[in-house]
Amino acid sequence: MTRITVTVDGTRYTDEVEPRMLLVQYLRETVGKTGTVIGCDTSNCGACTVHLDGQSVKSCSVLAVQADGHEVTTIEGLADGDRLHPVQQAFHEQHALQCGFCTPGMIMASCALLAENPDPTEDEIRHGLEGNLCRCTGYQNIVKAVQAAAGAQAAAR
Ligand code: FES
Ligand code: FES
């Protein structure tokens, strides 16, 4: 077992983990952040996307030990109290989800995309989210939501 200290959604956690434990398992099973979900076993779907030091990563393709000393943000850490993050609000308003399974990963990937490119074109949004799959094929409204979030963030600046 290896001892790791990881800050998750602003709280520091120190735990003993097996070296082979995946970050997504650590987040869900040890820390209890079940908002981050597992949608595949091939690193393809993006449902498990979180931010590691602000960068979007698929948490099923990162070992928990690799997060030692780093900061993780999950979908559960985005809202400000009762106030949804602008990207969460836009997904809600634009009906950008059906079953909702892909949504945590889609939102985390969208936030990272907008942090890098605050005013993306439709093509840039589709390209930026190509690592995230939606089985309900709700891509049209997901793109609209990212555009709406970009607009809301620009208005707030
Ligand atoms: S669960 Fe990580 S990419 Fe599918
Ligand atoms: S809303 Fe169902 S998988 Fe995307």
Coordinates of C-alpha atoms and ligand atoms in Angstrom, one line a residue:
M1 CA 0.0 0.0 0.0
T2 CA 1.1 3.6 -0.7
R3 CA 0.1 6.6 1.3
I4 CA -1.2 9.5 -0.9
T5 CA -2.5 13.0 -0.1
V6 CA -4.8 14.5 -2.6
T7 CA -7.0 17.6 -2.5
V8 CA -10.4 16.8 -3.9
D9 CA -12.9 19.6 -4.4
G10 CA -11.0 21.7 -1.9
T11 CA -10.6 19.1 0.9
R12 CA -7.3 17.3 1.6
Y13 CA -7.5 13.5 1.9
T14 CA -4.7 11.2 3.0
D15 CA -5.2 7.5 2.4
E16 CA -3.4 4.2 1.9
V17 CA -4.1 2.9 -1.6
E18 CA -2.9 0.0 -3.7
P19 CA -0.4 1.2 -6.3
R20 CA -2.7 -0.2 -9.1
M21 CA -5.8 1.7 -7.9
L22 CA -7.2 4.0 -10.6
L23 CA -8.0 7.6 -9.7
V24 CA -11.7 7.0 -10.6
Q25 CA -11.9 4.1 -8.1
Y26 CA -10.2 6.2 -5.5
L27 CA -12.6 9.1 -6.0
R28 CA -15.7 6.9 -6.0
E29 CA -14.8 4.2 -3.5
T30 CA -12.5 5.9 -1.0
V31 CA -13.5 9.6 -1.2
G32 CA -17.2 8.9 -2.0
K33 CA -17.4 11.2 -5.0
T34 CA -19.8 9.1 -6.9
G35 CA -20.8 12.0 -9.1
T36 CA -17.8 10.9 -11.2
V37 CA -19.0 7.8 -13.1
I38 CA -17.5 4.9 -15.1
G39 CA -19.0 4.3 -18.5
C40 CA -16.5 2.0 -20.2
D41 CA -13.4 -0.1 -19.5
T42 CA -11.5 1.1 -22.5
S43 CA -10.7 4.8 -21.7
N44 CA -13.0 5.8 -24.5
C45 CA -16.2 7.4 -23.1
G46 CA -15.0 10.3 -21.0
A47 CA -17.7 9.8 -18.4
C48 CA -15.0 9.8 -15.7
T49 CA -13.5 13.1 -16.7
V50 CA -12.2 15.3 -13.8
H51 CA -9.7 18.1 -13.6
L52 CA -6.2 17.3 -12.3
D53 CA -4.5 20.6 -11.5
G54 CA -7.0 22.3 -13.8
Q55 CA -6.4 19.9 -16.7
S56 CA -9.1 17.7 -18.0
V57 CA -8.2 14.0 -17.6
K58 CA -10.0 10.7 -17.8
S59 CA -9.7 9.5 -14.3
C60 CA -9.9 5.9 -15.4
S61 CA -6.6 6.3 -17.2
V62 CA -4.7 7.9 -14.2
L63 CA -3.5 6.0 -11.2
A64 CA -4.5 7.3 -7.8
V65 CA -0.8 7.5 -6.8
Q66 CA -0.2 9.8 -9.7
A67 CA -2.6 12.3 -8.1
D68 CA -0.5 12.3 -4.9
G69 CA 0.3 16.0 -4.0
H70 CA -2.1 17.3 -6.6
E71 CA -5.5 18.9 -6.8
V72 CA -8.6 17.2 -8.3
T73 CA -11.9 18.8 -9.1
T74 CA -14.9 16.7 -9.7
I75 CA -18.4 17.5 -10.9
E76 CA -19.3 17.8 -7.2
G77 CA -16.9 20.6 -6.7
L78 CA -18.1 22.9 -9.4
A79 CA -21.1 24.6 -7.9
D80 CA -20.7 27.5 -5.6
G81 CA -23.0 26.4 -2.7
D82 CA -26.5 26.4 -4.2
R83 CA -25.4 28.3 -7.3
L84 CA -24.6 26.1 -10.3
H85 CA -21.5 26.7 -12.3
P86 CA -22.3 28.5 -15.5
V87 CA -21.6 25.4 -17.5
Q88 CA -23.9 23.3 -15.3
Q89 CA -26.6 26.0 -15.6
A90 CA -26.3 26.1 -19.4
F91 CA -26.6 22.3 -19.6
H92 CA -29.7 22.5 -17.6
E93 CA -31.2 25.4 -19.6
Q94 CA -30.3 24.0 -23.0
H95 CA -31.7 20.5 -22.2
A96 CA -28.2 19.1 -22.9
L97 CA -28.8 15.8 -21.2
Q98 CA -31.2 12.9 -21.6
C99 CA -30.2 10.0 -19.3
G100 CA -27.5 12.2 -17.8
F101 CA -24.8 9.5 -17.6
C102 CA -22.3 11.3 -19.7
T103 CA -23.1 14.6 -18.2
P104 CA -20.5 14.9 -15.4
G105 CA -17.7 14.1 -17.8
M106 CA -19.2 16.4 -20.5
I107 CA -19.4 19.3 -18.1
M108 CA -15.9 18.8 -16.8
A109 CA -14.5 18.6 -20.3
S110 CA -16.5 21.6 -21.4
C111 CA -15.2 23.7 -18.4
A112 CA -11.6 22.8 -19.4
L113 CA -12.4 23.6 -23.0
L114 CA -13.8 27.0 -22.1
A115 CA -10.9 27.8 -19.8
E116 CA -8.5 27.3 -22.7
N117 CA -10.7 28.8 -25.4
P118 CA -13.4 31.2 -23.9
D119 CA -15.1 31.8 -27.3
P120 CA -14.9 28.5 -29.2
T121 CA -16.5 27.9 -32.6
E122 CA -19.0 25.0 -33.1
D123 CA -16.2 23.0 -34.7
E124 CA -13.8 23.7 -31.8
I125 CA -16.5 22.6 -29.3
R126 CA -17.1 19.4 -31.2
H127 CA -13.4 18.8 -31.5
G128 CA -12.8 19.7 -27.8
L129 CA -15.5 17.2 -26.7
E130 CA -14.6 14.4 -29.1
G131 CA -13.2 12.3 -26.2
N132 CA -16.6 12.3 -24.5
L133 CA -19.3 10.0 -25.8
C134 CA -23.1 10.5 -25.3
R135 CA -25.1 7.3 -25.9
C136 CA -28.3 9.4 -26.1
T137 CA -26.6 11.3 -28.9
G138 CA -27.6 14.6 -27.4
Y139 CA -24.6 16.4 -29.1
Q140 CA -26.6 19.2 -30.7
N141 CA -27.9 20.5 -27.4
I142 CA -24.5 19.9 -25.7
V143 CA -22.9 22.2 -28.2
K144 CA -25.6 24.8 -27.7
A145 CA -25.0 24.5 -23.9
V146 CA -21.3 25.2 -24.3
Q147 CA -22.0 28.1 -26.6
A148 CA -24.5 29.5 -24.0
A149 CA -22.0 29.0 -21.2
A150 CA -19.3 30.8 -23.2
G151 CA -21.8 33.7 -23.7
A152 CA -22.7 33.8 -20.0
Q153 CA -19.1 33.8 -18.9
A154 CA -18.2 36.6 -21.4
A155 CA -21.2 38.7 -20.0
A156 CA -19.9 38.1 -16.5
R157 CA -16.4 39.4 -17.3
Ligands
FES1 S1 -14.9 5.4 -17.8 FE1 -13.1 6.6 -18.2 S2 -13.2 6.9 -20.3 FE2 -14.9 5.6 -19.9
FES2 S1 -27.4 12.0 -21.9 FE1 -27.4 9.8 -21.9 S2 -25.3 9.3 -22.4 FE2 -25.4 11.4 -22.7

